[in-house]
Short mmCIF file of C-alpha atoms and ligand atoms in Angstrom, two decimals:
data_model
loop_
_atom_site.label_atom_id
_atom_site.label_comp_id
_atom_site.label_asym_id
_atom_site.label_seq_id
_atom_site.Cartn_x
_atom_site.Cartn_y
_atom_site.Cartn_z
CA MET G 88 63.60 -75.86 -66.94
CA LYS G 89 66.76 -76.57 -64.92
CA LYS G 90 68.98 -73.50 -64.73
CA LYS G 91 72.40 -73.89 -66.33
CA VAL G 92 75.59 -72.87 -64.52
CA ALA G 93 79.19 -72.70 -65.74
CA PHE G 94 82.46 -72.18 -63.88
CA TYR G 95 85.83 -70.64 -64.65
CA THR G 96 88.75 -70.98 -62.23
CA LEU G 97 91.85 -68.81 -62.07
CA GLY G 98 94.90 -69.54 -59.95
CA CYS G 99 95.99 -72.43 -57.78
CA LYS G 100 95.03 -76.03 -57.08
CA LEU G 101 93.17 -74.84 -53.96
CA ASN G 102 90.90 -72.68 -56.11
CA PHE G 103 90.21 -75.66 -58.41
CA SER G 104 89.30 -77.88 -55.46
CA GLU G 105 86.91 -75.18 -54.17
CA THR G 106 85.27 -74.56 -57.56
CA SER G 107 84.65 -78.29 -57.86
CA THR G 108 82.95 -78.37 -54.45
CA ILE G 109 80.88 -75.24 -55.23
CA ALA G 110 79.83 -76.87 -58.52
CA ARG G 111 78.70 -80.02 -56.67
CA ASN G 112 76.60 -77.82 -54.37
CA PHE G 113 74.90 -76.33 -57.44
CA THR G 114 74.25 -79.75 -58.96
CA ASN G 115 72.85 -81.00 -55.65
CA GLU G 116 70.44 -78.07 -55.77
CA GLY G 117 69.18 -79.01 -59.20
CA PHE G 118 71.31 -76.86 -61.48
CA ASP G 119 72.77 -78.26 -64.70
CA ARG G 120 76.51 -77.77 -64.99
CA VAL G 121 77.70 -76.85 -68.49
CA ASP G 122 81.09 -75.91 -69.95
CA PHE G 123 82.10 -72.26 -69.70
CA SER G 124 82.02 -71.93 -73.50
CA GLU G 125 78.36 -72.97 -73.55
CA GLN G 126 75.17 -70.95 -72.98
CA ALA G 127 74.46 -70.71 -69.24
CA ASP G 128 72.10 -68.73 -66.99
CA ILE G 129 74.81 -68.22 -64.38
CA TYR G 130 78.57 -67.91 -64.80
CA VAL G 131 80.73 -68.24 -61.68
CA ILE G 132 84.33 -67.01 -61.86
CA ASN G 133 86.66 -68.11 -59.05
CA THR G 134 89.31 -65.42 -59.00
CA CYS G 135 92.99 -65.20 -58.06
CA SER G 136 95.01 -62.16 -57.06
CA VAL G 137 98.57 -63.44 -56.73
CA THR G 138 99.82 -61.95 -60.00
CA GLU G 139 99.06 -58.77 -61.93
CA ASN G 140 97.69 -60.61 -64.96
CA ALA G 141 95.01 -62.32 -62.89
CA ASP G 142 93.20 -58.97 -62.68
CA LYS G 143 93.23 -58.35 -66.45
CA ARG G 144 92.30 -61.94 -67.11
CA PHE G 145 89.16 -61.53 -64.99
CA LYS G 146 87.83 -58.82 -67.27
CA THR G 147 88.54 -60.91 -70.36
CA ILE G 148 86.66 -63.88 -68.90
CA VAL G 149 83.63 -61.71 -68.04
CA LYS G 150 83.54 -60.50 -71.66
CA GLN G 151 83.80 -64.12 -72.82
CA ALA G 152 80.70 -65.04 -70.77
CA GLN G 153 78.77 -61.98 -71.95
CA LYS G 154 79.51 -62.89 -75.58
CA VAL G 155 77.84 -66.28 -75.09
CA ASN G 156 74.89 -64.92 -73.10
CA THR G 157 74.46 -61.17 -72.53
CA ASP G 158 71.60 -61.83 -70.07
CA ALA G 159 73.58 -64.25 -67.92
CA PHE G 160 74.04 -63.59 -64.20
CA ILE G 161 77.78 -63.26 -63.48
CA VAL G 162 79.19 -64.06 -60.04
CA ALA G 163 82.74 -63.46 -58.80
CA VAL G 164 84.26 -65.28 -55.81
CA GLY G 165 87.80 -66.10 -54.67
CA CYS G 166 90.85 -64.14 -53.50
CA TYR G 167 90.50 -61.12 -55.79
CA ALA G 168 86.80 -60.89 -54.81
CA GLN G 169 87.80 -60.84 -51.13
CA LEU G 170 90.60 -58.29 -51.59
CA LYS G 171 88.93 -55.84 -54.02
CA PRO G 172 85.19 -56.55 -54.09
CA GLN G 173 84.12 -53.10 -55.35
CA GLU G 174 86.70 -53.16 -58.16
CA LEU G 175 85.11 -56.38 -59.44
CA ALA G 176 81.57 -55.15 -58.90
CA ASP G 177 82.39 -52.13 -61.09
CA VAL G 178 83.37 -54.37 -64.01
CA ASN G 179 80.66 -54.18 -66.65
CA GLY G 180 78.50 -57.32 -66.59
CA VAL G 181 79.33 -58.45 -63.05
CA ASP G 182 76.15 -58.92 -60.96
CA LEU G 183 77.37 -60.36 -57.68
CA VAL G 184 80.65 -60.40 -55.76
CA LEU G 185 80.95 -62.67 -52.72
CA GLY G 186 83.73 -62.60 -50.11
CA ALA G 187 85.53 -65.49 -48.42
CA THR G 188 82.70 -66.26 -45.94
CA GLU G 189 80.00 -66.40 -48.66
CA LYS G 190 81.67 -68.22 -51.57
CA PHE G 191 80.30 -71.64 -50.64
CA LYS G 192 76.75 -70.21 -50.30
CA ILE G 193 76.30 -68.71 -53.80
CA THR G 194 72.93 -70.40 -54.37
CA ASP G 195 71.54 -68.48 -51.36
CA TYR G 196 71.95 -65.31 -53.45
CA LEU G 197 70.31 -66.53 -56.64
CA ASN G 198 66.59 -65.98 -56.00
CA ASP G 199 66.54 -63.10 -58.48
CA LEU G 200 68.74 -63.60 -61.55
CA SER G 201 67.82 -60.36 -63.26
CA LYS G 202 70.87 -58.34 -64.30
CA ASN G 203 71.95 -55.56 -61.94
CA ASP G 204 73.16 -52.17 -63.20
CA LEU G 205 75.79 -52.31 -60.50
CA GLY G 206 77.27 -55.50 -59.07
CA GLN G 207 76.07 -56.35 -55.58
CA VAL G 208 78.82 -56.94 -53.04
CA HIS G 209 78.50 -59.30 -50.07
CA SER G 210 81.93 -59.11 -48.62
CA CYS G 211 83.38 -59.35 -45.16
CA GLU G 212 86.36 -58.52 -42.98
CA ILE G 213 88.84 -61.36 -43.49
CA GLU G 214 88.89 -61.96 -39.73
CA GLU G 215 85.36 -63.35 -40.08
CA ALA G 216 86.64 -66.07 -42.44
CA ASP G 217 88.00 -68.11 -39.51
CA PHE G 218 86.00 -71.28 -40.19
CA TYR G 219 87.00 -74.16 -42.47
CA VAL G 220 85.12 -75.59 -45.47
CA GLY G 221 86.38 -78.90 -46.91
CA SER G 222 86.85 -79.26 -50.66
CA TYR G 223 88.15 -81.55 -53.33
CA SER G 224 88.14 -81.52 -57.10
CA ILE G 225 86.87 -84.44 -59.04
CA GLY G 226 86.11 -85.10 -62.68
CA ASP G 227 87.87 -82.05 -64.09
CA ARG G 228 91.31 -83.64 -64.39
CA THR G 229 93.20 -86.91 -64.07
CA ARG G 230 94.25 -86.08 -60.53
CA ALA G 231 92.06 -84.89 -57.68
CA PHE G 232 93.07 -81.84 -55.61
CA LEU G 233 92.25 -82.50 -51.96
CA LYS G 234 92.12 -79.38 -49.77
CA VAL G 235 93.50 -80.13 -46.29
CA GLN G 236 94.33 -76.63 -45.01
CA ASP G 237 93.41 -72.98 -45.66
CA GLY G 238 94.77 -69.52 -44.79
CA CYS G 239 98.21 -68.58 -43.44
CA ASP G 240 99.70 -67.03 -40.29
CA TYR G 241 103.00 -66.13 -41.94
CA LYS G 242 103.79 -62.49 -42.81
CA CYS G 243 105.85 -62.69 -46.00
CA THR G 244 106.18 -59.07 -47.02
CA TYR G 245 105.16 -59.52 -50.70
CA CYS G 246 102.12 -61.73 -50.12
CA THR G 247 98.40 -60.92 -50.05
CA ILE G 248 97.16 -64.45 -49.40
CA PRO G 249 96.67 -64.03 -45.62
CA LEU G 250 94.56 -60.94 -46.46
CA ALA G 251 92.52 -62.94 -49.00
CA ARG G 252 92.16 -66.24 -47.17
CA GLY G 253 92.54 -65.44 -43.45
CA ILE G 254 94.23 -67.29 -40.61
CA SER G 255 95.76 -70.74 -40.87
CA ARG G 256 93.15 -73.45 -40.23
CA SER G 257 92.85 -77.13 -41.07
CA ASP G 258 90.30 -79.77 -41.92
CA THR G 259 89.78 -82.46 -39.29
CA MET G 260 91.89 -85.57 -39.84
CA GLU G 261 88.68 -87.59 -39.91
CA ASN G 262 87.20 -85.45 -42.71
CA VAL G 263 90.39 -85.49 -44.80
CA LEU G 264 90.50 -89.29 -44.62
CA LYS G 265 86.77 -89.47 -45.50
CA ASN G 266 87.27 -87.23 -48.54
CA ALA G 267 90.33 -89.22 -49.64
CA LYS G 268 88.36 -92.47 -49.48
CA GLU G 269 85.46 -90.89 -51.42
CA ILE G 270 87.87 -89.77 -54.12
CA SER G 271 89.61 -93.12 -54.38
CA LYS G 272 86.24 -94.82 -54.92
CA GLN G 273 85.75 -92.77 -58.08
CA ASN G 274 88.58 -94.37 -60.06
CA ILE G 275 90.92 -91.42 -59.42
CA LYS G 276 94.49 -92.73 -59.40
CA GLU G 277 96.24 -89.71 -57.88
CA ILE G 278 95.36 -87.28 -55.09
CA VAL G 279 97.28 -84.00 -54.73
CA LEU G 280 97.21 -82.51 -51.22
CA THR G 281 96.57 -78.79 -51.44
CA GLY G 282 96.13 -75.77 -49.20
CA VAL G 283 97.84 -72.42 -48.62
CA ASN G 284 100.51 -73.50 -46.10
CA ILE G 285 99.92 -77.26 -45.83
CA GLY G 286 103.02 -77.85 -43.72
CA ASP G 287 101.09 -76.00 -41.00
CA TYR G 288 98.40 -78.71 -41.12
CA GLY G 289 96.69 -79.36 -37.81
CA LYS G 290 96.54 -75.74 -36.70
CA GLY G 291 92.93 -74.64 -36.09
CA GLU G 292 91.62 -78.15 -36.70
CA PHE G 293 89.12 -77.69 -33.92
CA GLY G 294 88.72 -73.94 -34.21
CA ASN G 295 91.63 -73.04 -31.92
CA LYS G 296 95.26 -72.07 -32.52
CA LYS G 297 96.58 -75.40 -31.24
CA HIS G 298 98.03 -78.19 -33.39
CA GLU G 299 95.95 -81.28 -32.59
CA HIS G 300 97.74 -83.13 -35.39
CA THR G 301 100.80 -82.39 -37.52
CA PHE G 302 101.46 -82.66 -41.24
CA LEU G 303 103.47 -85.80 -40.49
CA ASP G 304 100.41 -87.33 -38.74
CA LEU G 305 98.33 -86.48 -41.80
CA VAL G 306 100.63 -88.10 -44.36
CA THR G 307 101.11 -91.13 -42.10
CA GLU G 308 97.33 -91.73 -41.91
CA LEU G 309 96.72 -91.05 -45.61
CA ASP G 310 99.43 -93.53 -46.58
CA LYS G 311 97.48 -96.30 -44.84
CA ILE G 312 94.33 -95.88 -46.97
CA GLU G 313 93.94 -98.85 -49.31
CA GLY G 314 92.78 -98.02 -52.83
CA ILE G 315 94.70 -94.74 -53.21
CA GLU G 316 97.39 -95.42 -55.83
CA ARG G 317 99.35 -92.15 -55.62
CA LEU G 318 99.51 -89.21 -53.22
CA ARG G 319 101.39 -86.02 -54.15
CA ILE G 320 102.27 -83.10 -51.85
CA SER G 321 101.54 -79.92 -53.85
CA SER G 322 103.86 -77.39 -52.20
CA ILE G 323 105.40 -77.15 -48.72
CA GLU G 324 107.44 -74.47 -46.94
CA PRO G 325 111.10 -75.54 -46.43
CA ASN G 326 111.00 -74.87 -42.69
CA LEU G 327 107.92 -77.11 -42.38
CA LEU G 328 109.34 -80.00 -44.43
CA LYS G 329 110.61 -82.19 -41.60
CA ASN G 330 113.15 -85.02 -41.88
CA GLU G 331 110.48 -87.44 -40.64
CA THR G 332 108.16 -86.44 -43.50
CA ILE G 333 110.95 -86.92 -46.04
CA ASP G 334 111.77 -90.33 -44.53
CA LEU G 335 108.09 -91.32 -44.59
CA VAL G 336 107.79 -90.41 -48.28
CA SER G 337 110.98 -92.38 -49.09
CA LYS G 338 109.47 -95.56 -47.55
CA SER G 339 105.85 -94.78 -48.43
CA ARG G 340 103.37 -97.00 -50.27
CA ALA G 341 101.60 -94.16 -52.07
CA PHE G 342 103.40 -90.85 -51.57
CA VAL G 343 105.43 -90.01 -54.67
CA PRO G 344 109.04 -88.70 -54.62
CA HIS G 345 108.20 -85.16 -55.72
CA PHE G 346 108.71 -82.08 -53.54
CA HIS G 347 107.78 -78.54 -54.55
CA VAL G 348 109.47 -76.24 -52.06
CA PRO G 349 109.28 -72.41 -52.30
CA LEU G 350 112.72 -70.75 -51.92
CA GLN G 351 111.89 -67.26 -53.27
CA SER G 352 115.52 -66.00 -53.08
CA GLY G 353 119.03 -67.43 -52.80
CA SER G 354 120.20 -64.34 -50.91
CA ASN G 355 119.82 -64.38 -47.12
CA GLU G 356 119.61 -60.58 -47.15
CA ILE G 357 116.59 -60.68 -49.45
CA LEU G 358 115.05 -63.61 -47.54
CA LYS G 359 115.18 -61.41 -44.43
CA LYS G 360 113.45 -58.55 -46.26
CA MET G 361 110.80 -61.03 -47.45
CA LYS G 362 110.33 -62.17 -43.83
CA ARG G 363 110.73 -65.77 -44.92
CA ARG G 364 111.25 -68.17 -41.96
CA TYR G 365 114.53 -69.73 -43.03
CA MET G 366 117.92 -68.92 -44.46
CA ARG G 367 119.36 -70.54 -47.56
CA GLU G 368 121.43 -72.95 -45.47
CA LEU G 369 118.23 -74.65 -44.31
CA TYR G 370 117.15 -74.99 -47.93
CA ILE G 371 120.45 -76.68 -48.84
CA ASP G 372 119.90 -79.03 -45.90
CA ARG G 373 116.38 -79.94 -47.11
CA VAL G 374 117.60 -80.70 -50.63
CA SER G 375 120.49 -82.84 -49.46
CA LYS G 376 118.24 -84.72 -47.03
CA ILE G 377 115.85 -85.54 -49.91
CA ARG G 378 118.73 -86.57 -52.20
CA ASP G 379 120.18 -88.81 -49.44
CA VAL G 380 117.06 -90.92 -49.13
CA MET G 381 115.54 -90.43 -52.63
CA PRO G 382 118.26 -89.67 -55.24
CA HIS G 383 115.65 -89.90 -58.04
CA ALA G 384 113.21 -87.48 -56.40
CA CYS G 385 111.94 -84.46 -58.34
CA ILE G 386 112.52 -81.15 -56.54
CA GLY G 387 110.71 -78.06 -57.80
CA VAL G 388 111.53 -74.56 -56.58
CA ASP G 389 109.51 -71.32 -56.47
CA VAL G 390 111.66 -68.20 -56.87
CA ILE G 391 110.76 -64.50 -57.08
CA VAL G 392 112.87 -62.03 -59.13
CA GLY G 393 112.89 -58.25 -58.87
CA PHE G 394 112.00 -57.97 -55.17
CA PRO G 395 112.59 -54.41 -53.87
CA GLY G 396 116.24 -53.90 -53.04
CA GLU G 397 117.41 -56.88 -55.14
CA THR G 398 120.72 -55.72 -56.63
CA ASP G 399 122.62 -57.43 -59.46
CA GLU G 400 124.78 -59.03 -56.74
CA HIS G 401 121.73 -60.41 -54.90
CA PHE G 402 120.33 -61.76 -58.15
CA LEU G 403 123.62 -63.44 -59.07
CA GLU G 404 123.70 -64.96 -55.57
CA THR G 405 120.28 -66.49 -56.32
CA TYR G 406 121.34 -67.57 -59.82
CA ASN G 407 124.57 -69.22 -58.62
CA PHE G 408 122.82 -70.74 -55.61
CA LEU G 409 120.26 -72.43 -57.85
CA SER G 410 122.87 -73.40 -60.45
CA THR G 411 124.82 -75.41 -57.88
CA LEU G 412 121.77 -76.87 -56.11
CA ASP G 413 120.66 -80.37 -57.21
CA ILE G 414 117.08 -79.40 -58.05
CA SER G 415 114.85 -80.37 -61.01
CA TYR G 416 112.95 -77.27 -62.21
CA LEU G 417 112.01 -73.72 -61.24
CA HIS G 418 108.74 -71.79 -61.13
CA VAL G 419 109.86 -68.21 -61.68
CA PHE G 420 107.65 -65.34 -60.50
CA THR G 421 108.35 -61.74 -61.42
CA TYR G 422 107.77 -59.56 -58.36
CA SER G 423 104.70 -57.31 -58.68
CA GLU G 424 103.60 -54.77 -56.10
CA ARG G 425 100.44 -55.80 -54.25
CA ASP G 426 98.38 -53.29 -52.27
CA ASN G 427 98.51 -53.51 -48.47
CA THR G 428 101.77 -55.46 -48.45
CA GLU G 429 104.93 -54.28 -46.66
CA ALA G 430 107.08 -54.83 -49.76
CA ALA G 431 104.97 -52.40 -51.81
CA GLU G 432 106.23 -49.60 -49.54
CA MET G 433 109.86 -50.66 -49.69
CA SER G 434 112.58 -48.60 -51.40
CA GLY G 435 114.94 -49.98 -54.04
CA VAL G 436 112.23 -50.65 -56.65
CA VAL G 437 113.69 -52.76 -59.48
CA PRO G 438 112.82 -51.41 -62.96
CA ASN G 439 110.48 -53.69 -64.96
CA ASN G 440 112.98 -54.29 -67.76
CA ILE G 441 115.51 -55.58 -65.18
CA ARG G 442 112.82 -57.74 -63.58
CA SER G 443 111.97 -59.37 -66.90
CA LYS G 444 115.66 -59.80 -67.81
CA ARG G 445 116.28 -61.64 -64.53
CA SER G 446 113.11 -63.68 -64.98
CA LYS G 447 114.29 -64.71 -68.45
CA MET G 448 117.65 -65.82 -67.10
CA LEU G 449 116.09 -68.01 -64.41
CA ARG G 450 113.61 -69.52 -66.87
CA GLY G 451 116.61 -70.45 -69.00
CA LEU G 452 118.22 -72.07 -65.98
CA SER G 453 114.99 -73.98 -65.29
CA VAL G 454 115.06 -75.48 -68.80
CA LYS G 455 118.64 -76.67 -68.20
CA LYS G 456 117.77 -78.12 -64.78
CA ARG G 457 114.72 -80.00 -66.08
CA ARG G 458 116.74 -81.37 -69.01
CA ALA G 459 119.51 -82.58 -66.70
CA PHE G 460 116.94 -84.17 -64.38
CA TYR G 461 115.21 -85.94 -67.27
CA GLU G 462 118.57 -87.17 -68.61
CA SER G 463 119.33 -88.61 -65.16
CA GLN G 464 116.09 -90.60 -65.40
CA VAL G 465 116.63 -92.07 -68.90
CA GLY G 466 117.39 -95.78 -68.48
CA THR G 467 115.33 -96.09 -65.28
CA THR G 468 112.01 -97.91 -64.79
CA ARG G 469 109.11 -95.73 -63.60
CA THR G 470 105.33 -95.82 -63.31
CA VAL G 471 103.34 -93.44 -65.51
CA LEU G 472 99.82 -92.09 -64.88
CA PHE G 473 98.39 -91.23 -68.30
CA GLU G 474 96.33 -88.09 -68.77
CA SER G 475 93.07 -87.88 -70.74
CA GLU G 476 93.69 -85.52 -73.63
CA ASN G 477 94.72 -86.27 -77.22
CA LYS G 478 97.46 -83.69 -77.72
CA GLU G 479 98.19 -83.56 -81.45
CA GLY G 480 98.01 -87.34 -81.74
CA TYR G 481 99.88 -88.01 -78.52
CA ILE G 482 98.86 -88.91 -74.98
CA HIS G 483 100.94 -87.48 -72.14
CA GLY G 484 101.57 -88.74 -68.66
CA PHE G 485 103.70 -88.20 -65.57
CA THR G 486 105.94 -90.64 -63.74
CA GLU G 487 105.83 -90.73 -59.94
CA ASN G 488 108.85 -88.43 -59.88
CA TYR G 489 107.18 -85.97 -62.26
CA VAL G 490 108.92 -86.80 -65.54
CA LYS G 491 106.59 -85.90 -68.40
CA VAL G 492 106.34 -88.64 -71.05
CA LYS G 493 104.48 -89.08 -74.32
CA THR G 494 103.36 -91.84 -76.70
CA PRO G 495 101.00 -92.02 -79.68
CA TRP G 496 97.38 -91.39 -78.64
CA ASN G 497 95.57 -94.49 -77.43
CA PRO G 498 92.23 -94.03 -75.59
CA LYS G 499 92.82 -97.29 -73.68
CA LEU G 500 95.67 -95.61 -71.83
CA VAL G 501 93.54 -92.77 -70.41
CA ASN G 502 93.76 -92.56 -66.61
CA THR G 503 95.75 -95.80 -66.34
CA LEU G 504 99.02 -96.58 -64.56
CA HIS G 505 101.78 -98.46 -66.39
CA GLN G 506 105.38 -99.42 -65.65
CA VAL G 507 107.76 -98.12 -68.32
CA ASP G 508 111.46 -97.97 -69.14
CA LEU G 509 112.42 -94.38 -69.96
CA THR G 510 114.43 -94.51 -73.21
CA GLU G 511 115.16 -91.07 -74.64
CA ILE G 512 114.30 -87.36 -74.56
CA ASP G 513 112.43 -86.21 -77.65
CA THR G 514 113.07 -82.92 -79.47
CA ASP G 515 110.15 -81.30 -77.59
CA GLY G 516 111.78 -82.20 -74.27
CA LEU G 517 109.27 -84.94 -73.39
CA VAL G 518 110.48 -88.44 -72.64
CA ARG G 519 109.84 -91.55 -74.73
CA PHE G 520 109.60 -95.01 -73.16
CA GLU G 521 108.96 -98.72 -73.63
CA PHE G 522 106.18 -100.48 -71.73
CA VAL G 523 107.65 -102.97 -69.22
CA ASN G 524 104.65 -105.25 -69.63
CA VAL G 525 103.53 -105.58 -73.23
CA PHE G 526 100.53 -103.32 -73.57
CA SER G 527 97.96 -104.84 -75.96
CA ASN G 528 96.49 -102.03 -78.06
S1 SF4 A 784 103.81 -68.66 -46.45
FE1 SF4 A 784 104.18 -66.54 -47.06
S2 SF4 A 784 104.02 -66.59 -49.29
FE2 SF4 A 784 103.02 -68.44 -48.52
S3 SF4 A 784 100.88 -67.90 -48.30
FE3 SF4 A 784 101.84 -67.56 -46.34
S4 SF4 A 784 102.40 -65.39 -46.33
FE4 SF4 A 784 102.02 -65.99 -48.46
#
């Protein structure tokens, strides 16, 4: 009887691309992949540790698996598993915890699937995770997440990712292009480039600290691949988003006009304390450069509230900075202390009620920004990639510049690209449209 395996992924696009690759390894070794809600012999949970909740969520997901099959063998991998292996191994029901160097070799540890009283840990010092493993997600969603880079050499004072994923290193250009071609052959219309600090692409491509290629080289080569309809850059540091890259995207065949650029704070004083590698003036410059060459581009912004030492004045600086900036939406993160980070030792701790009040204010601002951006797109002609789910009788989709649209459910639209005229914003904030070319139902 083929053994059944199921996967659950927490966190970022990079984690999803890695779970998908791990799952393919299992299938290649004769395991049957089933949905996480189904009975399986092995449950693999790919963990995240960026936010507090990710920890609690892990325990809930373990219980979920145990409910379906109390005898199942439960494996934990991912960032949380690398940072706090024993903490996960102590969770009731967990049998195996693998660190960053072992997560792609799970099947090597599955000779004996009998439940362990205590979870076994095969972890490592993060310095040992200095090699690169390519990954891409396929089949789970409309778009494919293509991993091009891993790890980070930056030292942002609030961040644990370098401790969980190691030094900055990149896939070879050759392998990225091979993976992209493989994906495009499987009727996937959109590829999202993912990594930890993808603007640093090229570093460690051949196992050394040098940059053999740059991110600009990468996007230039990817744009030449026939058969890839759309390419989207997931997130890129402002100081690594070069004018040449913005220009390339503006003239590109496949790269879409959507930039997600972490800001984190609109106060230079706080940016210094975060050890970010830019001041807000550079951020303004990046936004205006994008607007110059792509006025219709979508610009998303990551921002952290409640960082140690953030006074009301600093917060208002951030709020006013974002209010005046021509951006399209915000991803708001409430600061949470992470062990072994510099910021966790800093004075000026912001009380939780203040953190959530500030977070609420910025989420309100994000709603306004997204609305204004959508209104600016009504009356324009865009291309929509339709998703695959029937959401209460509607099918959703995204334009190239990340406007979310909806229309009555029609299975023929699934995973197809269509030109549309954006007509109005519906009460739920999604955009209605007319098909440019009559679409025969
Ligand atoms: S750039 Fe900073 S925030 Fe991003 S992963 Fe690296 S250390 Fe963390």
